[in-house]
Coordinates of C-alpha atoms and ligand atoms in Angstrom, one line a residue:
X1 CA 181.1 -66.7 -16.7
X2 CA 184.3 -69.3 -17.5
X3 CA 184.6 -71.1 -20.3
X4 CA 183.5 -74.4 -19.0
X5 CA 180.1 -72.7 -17.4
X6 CA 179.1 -71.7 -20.5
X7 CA 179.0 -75.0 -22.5
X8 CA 176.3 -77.5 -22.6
X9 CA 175.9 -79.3 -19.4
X10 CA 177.4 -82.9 -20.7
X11 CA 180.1 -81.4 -23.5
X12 CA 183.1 -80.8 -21.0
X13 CA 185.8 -78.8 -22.9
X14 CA 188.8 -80.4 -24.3
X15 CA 191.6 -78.1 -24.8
X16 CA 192.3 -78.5 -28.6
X17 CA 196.0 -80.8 -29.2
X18 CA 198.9 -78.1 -30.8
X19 CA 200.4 -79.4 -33.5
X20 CA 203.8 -78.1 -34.6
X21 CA 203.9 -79.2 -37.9
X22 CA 200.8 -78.0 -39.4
X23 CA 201.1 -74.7 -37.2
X24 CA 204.1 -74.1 -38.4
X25 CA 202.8 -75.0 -42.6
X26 CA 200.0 -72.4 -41.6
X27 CA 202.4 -69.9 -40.6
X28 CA 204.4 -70.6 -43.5
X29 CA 201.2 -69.9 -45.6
X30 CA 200.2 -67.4 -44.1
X31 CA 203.3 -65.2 -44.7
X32 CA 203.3 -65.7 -47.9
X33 CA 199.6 -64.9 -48.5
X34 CA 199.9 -61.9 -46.1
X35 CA 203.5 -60.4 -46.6
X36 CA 204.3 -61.8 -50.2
X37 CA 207.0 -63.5 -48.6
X38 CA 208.4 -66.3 -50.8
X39 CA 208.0 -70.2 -49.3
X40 CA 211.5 -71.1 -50.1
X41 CA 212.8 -68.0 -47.7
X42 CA 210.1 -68.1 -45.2
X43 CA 210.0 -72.0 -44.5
X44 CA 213.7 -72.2 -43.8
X45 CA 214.0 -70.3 -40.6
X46 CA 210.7 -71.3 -39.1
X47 CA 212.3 -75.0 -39.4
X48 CA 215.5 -74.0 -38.0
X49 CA 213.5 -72.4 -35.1
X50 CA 211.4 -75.4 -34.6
X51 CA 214.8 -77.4 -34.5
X52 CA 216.5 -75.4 -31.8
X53 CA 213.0 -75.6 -29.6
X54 CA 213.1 -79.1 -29.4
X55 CA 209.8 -79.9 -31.2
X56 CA 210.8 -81.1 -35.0
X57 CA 213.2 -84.0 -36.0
X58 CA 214.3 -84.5 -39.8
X59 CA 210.6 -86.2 -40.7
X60 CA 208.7 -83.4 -39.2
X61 CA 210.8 -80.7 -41.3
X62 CA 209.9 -83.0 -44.3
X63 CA 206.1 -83.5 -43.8
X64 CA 206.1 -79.1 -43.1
X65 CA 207.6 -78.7 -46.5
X66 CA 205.6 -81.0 -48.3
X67 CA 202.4 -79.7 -46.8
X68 CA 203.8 -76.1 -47.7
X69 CA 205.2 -76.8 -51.1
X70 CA 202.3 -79.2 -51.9
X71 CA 199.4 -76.7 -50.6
X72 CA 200.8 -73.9 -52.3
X73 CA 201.4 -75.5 -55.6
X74 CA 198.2 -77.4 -56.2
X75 CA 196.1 -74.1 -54.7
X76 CA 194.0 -73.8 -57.8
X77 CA 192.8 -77.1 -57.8
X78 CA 192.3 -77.0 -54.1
X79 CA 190.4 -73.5 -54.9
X80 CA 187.8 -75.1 -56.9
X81 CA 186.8 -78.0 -54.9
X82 CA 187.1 -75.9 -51.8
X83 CA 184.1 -73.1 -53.7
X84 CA 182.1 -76.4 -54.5
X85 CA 181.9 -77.5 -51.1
X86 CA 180.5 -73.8 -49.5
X87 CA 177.7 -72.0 -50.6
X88 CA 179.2 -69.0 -51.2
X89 CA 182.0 -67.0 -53.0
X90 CA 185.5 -67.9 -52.2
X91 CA 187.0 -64.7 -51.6
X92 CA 184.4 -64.1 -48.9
X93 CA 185.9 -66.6 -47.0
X94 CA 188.7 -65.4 -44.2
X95 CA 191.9 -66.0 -46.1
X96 CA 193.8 -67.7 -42.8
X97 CA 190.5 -70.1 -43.1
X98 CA 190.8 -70.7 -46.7
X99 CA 194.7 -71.5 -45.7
X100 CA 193.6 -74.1 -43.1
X101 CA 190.9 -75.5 -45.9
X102 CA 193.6 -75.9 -48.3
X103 CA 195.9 -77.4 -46.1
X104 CA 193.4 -79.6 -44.9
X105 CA 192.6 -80.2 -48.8
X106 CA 195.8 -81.6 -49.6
X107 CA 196.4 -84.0 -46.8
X108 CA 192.9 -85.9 -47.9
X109 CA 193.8 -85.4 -51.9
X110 CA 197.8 -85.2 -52.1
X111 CA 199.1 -87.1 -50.0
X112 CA 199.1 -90.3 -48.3
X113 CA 197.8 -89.4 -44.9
X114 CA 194.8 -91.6 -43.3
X115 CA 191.6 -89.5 -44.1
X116 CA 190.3 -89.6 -40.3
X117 CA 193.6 -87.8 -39.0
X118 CA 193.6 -85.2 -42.0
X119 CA 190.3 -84.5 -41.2
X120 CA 190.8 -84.7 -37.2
X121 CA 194.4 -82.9 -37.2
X122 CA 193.2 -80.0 -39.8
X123 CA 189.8 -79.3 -37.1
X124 CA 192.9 -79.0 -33.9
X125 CA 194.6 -77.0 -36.4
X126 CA 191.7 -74.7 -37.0
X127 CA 190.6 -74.7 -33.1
X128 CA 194.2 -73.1 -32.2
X129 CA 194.9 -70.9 -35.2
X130 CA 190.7 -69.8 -35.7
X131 CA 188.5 -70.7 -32.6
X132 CA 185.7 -73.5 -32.4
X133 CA 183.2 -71.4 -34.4
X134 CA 185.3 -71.7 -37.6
X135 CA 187.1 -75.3 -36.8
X136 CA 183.0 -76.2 -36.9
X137 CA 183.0 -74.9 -40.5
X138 CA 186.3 -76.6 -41.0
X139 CA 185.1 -79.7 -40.1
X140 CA 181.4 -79.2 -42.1
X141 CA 184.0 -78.4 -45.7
X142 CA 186.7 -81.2 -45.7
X143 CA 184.3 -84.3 -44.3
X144 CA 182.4 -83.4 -47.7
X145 CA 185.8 -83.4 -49.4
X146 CA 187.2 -86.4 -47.9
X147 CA 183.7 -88.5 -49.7
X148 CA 185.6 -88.6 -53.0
X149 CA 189.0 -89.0 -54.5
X150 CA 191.3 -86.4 -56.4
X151 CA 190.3 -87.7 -59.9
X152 CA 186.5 -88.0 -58.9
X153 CA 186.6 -84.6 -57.9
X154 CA 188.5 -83.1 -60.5
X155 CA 186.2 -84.6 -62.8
X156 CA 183.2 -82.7 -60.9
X157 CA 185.1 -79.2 -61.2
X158 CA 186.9 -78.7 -64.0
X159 CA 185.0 -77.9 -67.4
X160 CA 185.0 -80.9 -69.8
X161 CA 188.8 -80.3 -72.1
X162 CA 186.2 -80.3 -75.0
X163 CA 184.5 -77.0 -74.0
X164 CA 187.4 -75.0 -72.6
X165 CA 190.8 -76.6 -72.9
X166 CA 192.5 -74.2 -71.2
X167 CA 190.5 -73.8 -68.0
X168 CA 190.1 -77.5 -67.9
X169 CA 194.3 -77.4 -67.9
X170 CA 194.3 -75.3 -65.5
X171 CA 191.8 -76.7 -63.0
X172 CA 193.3 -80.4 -63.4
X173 CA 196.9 -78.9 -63.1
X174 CA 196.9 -75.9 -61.1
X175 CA 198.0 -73.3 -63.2
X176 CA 196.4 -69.8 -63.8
X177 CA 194.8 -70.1 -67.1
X178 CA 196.9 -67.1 -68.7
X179 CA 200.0 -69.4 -67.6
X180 CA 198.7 -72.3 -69.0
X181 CA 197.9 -70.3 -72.5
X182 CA 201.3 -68.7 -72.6
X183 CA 203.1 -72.2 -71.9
X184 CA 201.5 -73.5 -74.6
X185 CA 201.7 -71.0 -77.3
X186 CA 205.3 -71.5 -76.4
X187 CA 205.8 -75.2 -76.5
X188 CA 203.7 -76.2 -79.5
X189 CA 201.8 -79.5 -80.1
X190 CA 198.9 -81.1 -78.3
X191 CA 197.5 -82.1 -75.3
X192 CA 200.2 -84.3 -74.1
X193 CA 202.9 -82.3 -74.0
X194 CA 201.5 -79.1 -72.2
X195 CA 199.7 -82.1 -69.9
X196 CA 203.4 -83.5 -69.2
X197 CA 205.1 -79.7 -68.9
X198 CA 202.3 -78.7 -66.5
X199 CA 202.7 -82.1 -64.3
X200 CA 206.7 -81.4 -64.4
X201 CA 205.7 -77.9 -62.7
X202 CA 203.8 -79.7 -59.8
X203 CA 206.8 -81.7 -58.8
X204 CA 209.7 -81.3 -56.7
X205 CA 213.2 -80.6 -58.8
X206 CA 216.0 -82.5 -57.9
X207 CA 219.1 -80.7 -56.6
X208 CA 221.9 -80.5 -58.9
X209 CA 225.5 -79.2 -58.2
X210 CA 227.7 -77.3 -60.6
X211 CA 231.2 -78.4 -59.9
X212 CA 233.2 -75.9 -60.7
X213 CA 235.8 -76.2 -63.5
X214 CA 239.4 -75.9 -61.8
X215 CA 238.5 -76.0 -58.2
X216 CA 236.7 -79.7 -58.2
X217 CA 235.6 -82.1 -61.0
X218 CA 232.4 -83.8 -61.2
X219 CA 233.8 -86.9 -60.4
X220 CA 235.8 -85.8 -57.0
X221 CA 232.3 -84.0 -55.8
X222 CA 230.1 -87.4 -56.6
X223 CA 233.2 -89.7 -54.7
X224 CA 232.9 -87.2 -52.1
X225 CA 229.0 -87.8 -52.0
X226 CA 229.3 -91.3 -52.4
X227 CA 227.2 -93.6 -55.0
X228 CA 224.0 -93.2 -52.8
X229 CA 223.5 -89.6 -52.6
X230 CA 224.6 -88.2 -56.1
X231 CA 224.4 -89.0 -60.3
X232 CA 226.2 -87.4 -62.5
X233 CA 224.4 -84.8 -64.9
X234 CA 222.1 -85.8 -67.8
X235 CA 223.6 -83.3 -69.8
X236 CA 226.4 -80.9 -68.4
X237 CA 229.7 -82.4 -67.8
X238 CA 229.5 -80.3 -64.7
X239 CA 226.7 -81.5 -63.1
X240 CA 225.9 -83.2 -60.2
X241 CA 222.4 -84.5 -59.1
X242 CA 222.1 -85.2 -55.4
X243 CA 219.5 -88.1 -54.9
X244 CA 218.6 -87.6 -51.5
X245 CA 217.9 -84.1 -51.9
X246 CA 219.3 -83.6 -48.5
X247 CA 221.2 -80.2 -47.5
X248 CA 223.7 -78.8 -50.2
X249 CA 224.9 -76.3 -47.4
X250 CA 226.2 -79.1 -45.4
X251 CA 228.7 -80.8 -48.2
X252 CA 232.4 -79.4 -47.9
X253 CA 232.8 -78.1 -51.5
X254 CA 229.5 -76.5 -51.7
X255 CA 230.8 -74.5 -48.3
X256 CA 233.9 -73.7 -50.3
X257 CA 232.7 -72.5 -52.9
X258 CA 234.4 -75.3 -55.2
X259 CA 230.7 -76.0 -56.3
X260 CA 227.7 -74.8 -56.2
X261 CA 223.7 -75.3 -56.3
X262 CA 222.4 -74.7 -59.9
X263 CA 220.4 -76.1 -62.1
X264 CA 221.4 -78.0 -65.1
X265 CA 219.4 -75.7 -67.3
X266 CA 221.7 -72.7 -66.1
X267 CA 225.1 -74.9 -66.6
X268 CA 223.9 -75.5 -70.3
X269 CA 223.7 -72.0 -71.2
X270 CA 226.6 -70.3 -69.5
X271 CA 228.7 -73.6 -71.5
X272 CA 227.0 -72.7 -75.0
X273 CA 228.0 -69.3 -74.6
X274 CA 231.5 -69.7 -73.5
X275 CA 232.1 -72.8 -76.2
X276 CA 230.3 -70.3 -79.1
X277 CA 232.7 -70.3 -82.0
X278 CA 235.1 -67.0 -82.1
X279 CA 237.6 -65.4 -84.3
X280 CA 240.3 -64.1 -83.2
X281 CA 240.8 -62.7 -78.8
X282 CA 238.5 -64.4 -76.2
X283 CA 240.1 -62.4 -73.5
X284 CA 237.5 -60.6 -72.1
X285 CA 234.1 -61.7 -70.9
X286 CA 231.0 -60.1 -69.5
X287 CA 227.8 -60.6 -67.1
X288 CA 225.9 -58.2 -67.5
X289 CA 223.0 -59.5 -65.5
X290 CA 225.2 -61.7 -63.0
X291 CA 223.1 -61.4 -59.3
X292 CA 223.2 -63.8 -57.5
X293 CA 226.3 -65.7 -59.3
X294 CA 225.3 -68.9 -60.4
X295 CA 226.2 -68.6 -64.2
X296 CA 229.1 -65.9 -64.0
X297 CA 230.9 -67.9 -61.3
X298 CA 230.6 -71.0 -63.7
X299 CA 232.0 -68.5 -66.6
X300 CA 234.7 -67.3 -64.4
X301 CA 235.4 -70.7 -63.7
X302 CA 235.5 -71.3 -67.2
X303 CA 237.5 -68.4 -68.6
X304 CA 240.1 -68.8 -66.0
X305 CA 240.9 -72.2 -67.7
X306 CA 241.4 -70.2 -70.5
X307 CA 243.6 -67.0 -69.2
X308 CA 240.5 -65.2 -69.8
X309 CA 239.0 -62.4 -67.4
X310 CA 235.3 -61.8 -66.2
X311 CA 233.6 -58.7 -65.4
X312 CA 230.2 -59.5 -63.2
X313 CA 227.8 -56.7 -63.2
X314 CA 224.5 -56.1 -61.2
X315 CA 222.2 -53.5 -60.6
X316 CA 220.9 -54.2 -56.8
X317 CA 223.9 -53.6 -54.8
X318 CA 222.9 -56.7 -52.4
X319 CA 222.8 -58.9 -55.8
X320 CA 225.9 -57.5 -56.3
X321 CA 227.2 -58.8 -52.8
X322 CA 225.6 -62.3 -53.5
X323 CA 227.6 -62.4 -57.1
X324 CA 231.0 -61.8 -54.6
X325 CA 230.3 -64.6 -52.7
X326 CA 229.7 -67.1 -55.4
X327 CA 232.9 -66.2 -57.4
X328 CA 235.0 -65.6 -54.2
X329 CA 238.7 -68.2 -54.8
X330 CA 237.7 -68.3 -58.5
X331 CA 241.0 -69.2 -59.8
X332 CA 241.6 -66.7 -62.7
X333 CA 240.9 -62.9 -62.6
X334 CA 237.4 -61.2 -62.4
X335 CA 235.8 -58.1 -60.8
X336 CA 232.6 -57.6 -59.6
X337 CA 230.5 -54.1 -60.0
X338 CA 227.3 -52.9 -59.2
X339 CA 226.2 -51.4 -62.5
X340 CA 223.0 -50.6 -64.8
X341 CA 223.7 -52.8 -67.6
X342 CA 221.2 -49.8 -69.6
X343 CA 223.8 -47.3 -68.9
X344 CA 226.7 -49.0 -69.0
X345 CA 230.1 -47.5 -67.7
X346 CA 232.1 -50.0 -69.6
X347 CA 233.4 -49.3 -73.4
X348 CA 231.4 -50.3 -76.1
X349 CA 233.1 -53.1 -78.9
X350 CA 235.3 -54.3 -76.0
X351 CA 234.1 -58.0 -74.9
X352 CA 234.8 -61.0 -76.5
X353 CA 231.5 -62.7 -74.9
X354 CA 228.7 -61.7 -73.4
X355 CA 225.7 -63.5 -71.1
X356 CA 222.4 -61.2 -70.5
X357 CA 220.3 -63.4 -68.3
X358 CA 217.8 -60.9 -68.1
X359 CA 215.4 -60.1 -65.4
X360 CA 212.0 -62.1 -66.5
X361 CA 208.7 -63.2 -65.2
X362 CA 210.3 -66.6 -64.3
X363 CA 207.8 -69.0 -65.5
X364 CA 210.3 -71.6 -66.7
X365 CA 211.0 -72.0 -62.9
X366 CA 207.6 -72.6 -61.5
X367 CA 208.8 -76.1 -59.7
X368 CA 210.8 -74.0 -57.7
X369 CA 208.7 -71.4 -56.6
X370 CA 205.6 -72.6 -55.9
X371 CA 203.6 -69.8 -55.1
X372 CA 204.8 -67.8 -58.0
X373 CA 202.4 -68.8 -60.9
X374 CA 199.6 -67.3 -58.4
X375 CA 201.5 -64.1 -58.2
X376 CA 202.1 -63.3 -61.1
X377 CA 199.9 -61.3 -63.7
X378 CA 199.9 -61.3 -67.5
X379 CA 200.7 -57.0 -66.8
X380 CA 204.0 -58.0 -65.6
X381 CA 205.3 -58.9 -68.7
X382 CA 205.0 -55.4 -70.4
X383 CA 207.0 -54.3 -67.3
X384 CA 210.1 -56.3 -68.0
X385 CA 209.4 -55.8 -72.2
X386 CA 211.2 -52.3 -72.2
X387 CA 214.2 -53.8 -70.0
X388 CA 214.6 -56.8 -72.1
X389 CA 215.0 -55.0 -74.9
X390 CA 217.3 -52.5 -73.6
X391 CA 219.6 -54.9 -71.9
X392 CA 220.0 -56.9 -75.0
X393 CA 220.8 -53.7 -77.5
X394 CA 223.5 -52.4 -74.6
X395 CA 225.0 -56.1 -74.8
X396 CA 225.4 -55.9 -78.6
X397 CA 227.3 -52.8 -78.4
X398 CA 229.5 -54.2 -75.4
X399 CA 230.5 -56.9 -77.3
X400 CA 233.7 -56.5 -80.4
X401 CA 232.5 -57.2 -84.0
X402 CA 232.8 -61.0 -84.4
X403 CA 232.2 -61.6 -80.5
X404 CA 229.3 -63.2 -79.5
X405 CA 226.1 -62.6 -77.1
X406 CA 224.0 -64.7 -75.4
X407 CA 220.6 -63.5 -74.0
X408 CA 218.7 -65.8 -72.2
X409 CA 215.7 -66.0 -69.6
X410 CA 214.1 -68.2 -67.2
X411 CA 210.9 -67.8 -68.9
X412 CA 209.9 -69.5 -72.2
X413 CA 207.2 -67.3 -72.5
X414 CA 207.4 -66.1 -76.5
X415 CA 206.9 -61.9 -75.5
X416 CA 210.7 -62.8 -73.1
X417 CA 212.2 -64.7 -75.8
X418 CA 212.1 -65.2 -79.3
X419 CA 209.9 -61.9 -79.7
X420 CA 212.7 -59.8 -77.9
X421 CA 215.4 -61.0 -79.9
X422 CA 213.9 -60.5 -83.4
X423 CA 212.7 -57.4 -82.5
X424 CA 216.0 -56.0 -81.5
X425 CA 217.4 -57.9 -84.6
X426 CA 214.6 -55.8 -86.8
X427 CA 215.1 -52.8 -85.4
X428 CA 211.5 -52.5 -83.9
X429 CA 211.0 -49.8 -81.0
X430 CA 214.9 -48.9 -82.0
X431 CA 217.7 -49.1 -84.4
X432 CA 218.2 -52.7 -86.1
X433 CA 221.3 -53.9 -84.3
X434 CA 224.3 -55.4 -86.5
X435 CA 224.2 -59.0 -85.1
X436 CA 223.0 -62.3 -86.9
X437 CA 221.8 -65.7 -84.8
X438 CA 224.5 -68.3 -84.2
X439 CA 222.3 -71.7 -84.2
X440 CA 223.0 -72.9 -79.8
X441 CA 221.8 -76.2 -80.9
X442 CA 224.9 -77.8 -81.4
X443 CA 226.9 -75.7 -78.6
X444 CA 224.8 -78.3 -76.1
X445 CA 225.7 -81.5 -77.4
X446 CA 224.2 -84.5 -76.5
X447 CA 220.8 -82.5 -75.5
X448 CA 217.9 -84.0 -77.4
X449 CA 214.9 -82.5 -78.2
X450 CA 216.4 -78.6 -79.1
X451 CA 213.9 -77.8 -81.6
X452 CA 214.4 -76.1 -84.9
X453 CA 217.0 -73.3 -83.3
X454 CA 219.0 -71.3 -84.2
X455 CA 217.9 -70.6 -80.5
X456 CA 217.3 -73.1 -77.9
X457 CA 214.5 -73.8 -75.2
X458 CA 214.5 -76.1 -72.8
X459 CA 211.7 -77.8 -70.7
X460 CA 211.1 -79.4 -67.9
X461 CA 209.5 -82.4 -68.6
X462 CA 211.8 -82.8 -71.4
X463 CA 214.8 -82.1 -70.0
X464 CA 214.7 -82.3 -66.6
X465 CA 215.7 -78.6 -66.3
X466 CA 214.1 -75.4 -65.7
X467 CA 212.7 -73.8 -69.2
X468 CA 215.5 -71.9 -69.7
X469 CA 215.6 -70.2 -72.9
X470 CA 219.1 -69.1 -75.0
X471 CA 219.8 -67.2 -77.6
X472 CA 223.4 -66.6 -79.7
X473 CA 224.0 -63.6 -81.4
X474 CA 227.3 -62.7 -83.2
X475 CA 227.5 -58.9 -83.6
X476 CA 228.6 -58.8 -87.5
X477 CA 229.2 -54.5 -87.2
Ligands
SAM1 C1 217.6 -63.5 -64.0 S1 218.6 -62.7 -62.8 C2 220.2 -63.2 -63.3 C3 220.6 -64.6 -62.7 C4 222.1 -64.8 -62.8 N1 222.5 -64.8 -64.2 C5 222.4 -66.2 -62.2 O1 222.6 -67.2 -62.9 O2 222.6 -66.2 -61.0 C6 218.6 -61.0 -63.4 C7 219.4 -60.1 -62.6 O3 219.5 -58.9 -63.3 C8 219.5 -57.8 -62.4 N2 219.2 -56.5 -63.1 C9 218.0 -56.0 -63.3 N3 218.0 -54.9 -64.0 C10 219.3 -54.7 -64.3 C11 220.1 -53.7 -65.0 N4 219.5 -52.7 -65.5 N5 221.4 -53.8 -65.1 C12 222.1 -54.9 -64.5 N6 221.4 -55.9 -63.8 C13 220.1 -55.8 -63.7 C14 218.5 -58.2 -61.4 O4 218.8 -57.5 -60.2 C15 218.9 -59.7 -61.3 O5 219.8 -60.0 -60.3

């Protein structure tokens, strides 16, 4: 029997409409529920494919990565109302449906799309991508969403902030509740502040430059932009904030090499470190963490002002490429190896400074990656512990007495920062190292909010940067 013979006399089939937008966002999710791919790599060739087949223009590329960004970001929220609309457990329902739900989710909740053609467009999504049976389901789960508003329903699911504080955080902002305890515990205070730090995570970072000392100035890259696309930095003389967002790979300079994307979080610390008070030689400078090459090509940048010289190392050989690439026409001298900064093959007491950025769980940059706070587990951290530790006692001993070290993560959880550092300083799990805190507060000048130091943490909805966290050490034997 054909399909038409087998409906209802009366219901003629109507082939369901393809639309390449949201087919693409589903595919988009999909990979990364399926293959742990990461939205910011997956969503940028799918685009560029849709481009070259004729059926996206610049607003279509936009509306996919909001409804990709935006879905994946807001999940746990989404979760919850989703589980109160069906009447039975979540994770029994078909994970490429619970995609399409979501999706569907945030067009009715997050953004400003009519409700009628989120409902209708998520039901033709579901009809290509799942068959009638499910689109029916679908259907049945967002027209009961679409009877009430974010806040309204928020309200419904999240326990009241009085019972549970944390799990009401982290329904109303989307965060796993072991994220939301851990930001916390890290930031101090009350309600308002972890409210505005979990907000800043939900939104979408501006791009900022780095233009890099000796090969462009600040100035030269925003004339080049023009007074409609870029701002100068809040905070690092370097920095350049592009307004538009827009495409950094298109802009000459970025294409040169003469600047680069990067966060003014990053810029701060590699500048603290390389402005760190020193007695005596500041010749010889090491990365000992330096894939891909955002901060050591701003330190290379930076030491070739001063007829210093920059070794880059990294561990993953296709890091180590990546470091190549960003300090390729740096003006003054450097070398890049592929190197385990735990088993050095460089002499010990021979830099002047030193920058660990160490590998971390990376949840001071959860705006970026949006599906990383799902992925990540509370297990992780004990993984990175030994490494931490490690990287920071080799970078003591690379360093001369008197020469400074900074360690610093992209992570303000406490077990990544503060707790490394002291116990390396105390000798815990290994011999005390000879090293005492140089205060990074006023190696950032003009930054408000840096806390009671010595070391410094940064935040997002303070800041405007990731939460990038830096510590100075000067080795004292
Ligand atoms: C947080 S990233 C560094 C980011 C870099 N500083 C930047 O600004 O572009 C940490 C890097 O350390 C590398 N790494 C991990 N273990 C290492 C080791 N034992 N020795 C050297 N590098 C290592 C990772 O591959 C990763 O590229």
């Amino acid at each position: 029997m054909n399909e038409q013979a087998r409906r209802r006399p009366g219901k003629s089939y109507r082939r369901p409409k393809k639309d390449p937008v949201r087919i693409l966002a589903f595919e988009a999710l999909r990979a990364v529920d399926e293959r742990a791919a990461y939205a910011n790599l997956v969503l940028p060739p799918l685009l560029k494919k849709a481009r070259e087949a004729g059926d996206f223009d610049t607003r279509d590329a936009a509306l996919a990565t909001e409804l990709v960004y935006g879905t994946l970001r807001r999940q746990g929220t989404y979760d919850a109302i989703i589980s109160a609309c069906i009447d039975r457990p979540l994770r029994q329902v078909d994970p490429p449906v619970l995609d399409v739900l979501a999706l569907g989710a945030h067009q009715l909740l997050g953004t400003r799309i009519p409700t009628h053609a989120a409902v209708s467009a998520s039901v033709e999504l579901a009809r290509v991508v799942l068959g009638d049976g499910r689109a029916k389901f679908v259907n049945a789960v967002l027209r009961k969403i679409s009877r009430d508003d974010l806040d309204t329903w928020v309200e419904r699911v999240a326990p009241p902030y009085d019972e549970d504080a944390e799990d009401h955080l982290a329904v109303v902002h989307s965060h796993p509740r072991w994220v939301v305890s851990a930001l916390w515990d890290a930031l101090g205070g009350g309600r308002g502040g972890i409210e505005d730090l979990l907000e800043a995570d939900n939104e979408r970072p501006e791009v900022t430059l780095v233009a890099r000392p000796g090969r462009i100035s600040a100035d030269d890259l925003l004339d080049t932009l023009g007074e409609e696309s870029g701002l100068p930095g809040r905070w690092s003389p370097y920095a350049v904030r592009l307004t538009e967002g827009g495409e950094p790979g298109a802009i000459d300079a970025v294409r040169e090499g003469r600047a680069g994307v990067q966060d003014e979080g990053s810029q701060l610390v590699a500048l603290a470190l390389a402005n760190a008070p020193l007695d005596g030689t500041d010749e010889r400078w090491l990365d000992g963490c330096a894939g891909p090459g955002g901060k050591a090509a701003l330190l290379a940048a930076l030491a070739a002002e001063r007829g210093a010289h920059l070794l880059a190392a990294e561990k993953q050989p296709h890091r180590a490429r990546l470091v190549e690439r960003a300090l390729a026409g740096n003006p003054g001298p450097y070398q890049v190896i592929t190197a385990d900064g735990t088993r050095p093959p460089w002499r010990p007491g021979v830099f002047d400074r030193v920058l660990v950025d160490v590998p971390c769980t990376g949840l001071g940059a959860l705006r970026r990656r949006p599906e990383a706070r799902w992925r990540r587990r509370p297990e992780d951290l004990e993984g990175f512990a030994p490494l931490q530790r490690s990287l920071l006692r080799e970078a003591l001993k690379a360093v001369r007495v008197g020469g400074v070290v900074g360690y610093a993560t992209c992570s303000p959880h406490l077990a990544e920062t503060r707790t490394v550092v002291d116990d390396v300083l105390k000798g815990r799990g290994g011999p005390a190292a000879e090293a005492e805190w140089v205060d990074a507060r006023p190696l950032m000048p003009g930054v408000s909010a840096l806390g009671d130091g010595p070391d410094v943490q940064l935040w997002p909805h303070v800041h405007g940067t990731d939460a990038m966290y830096l510590a100075l050490l000067r080795r004292t034997a």
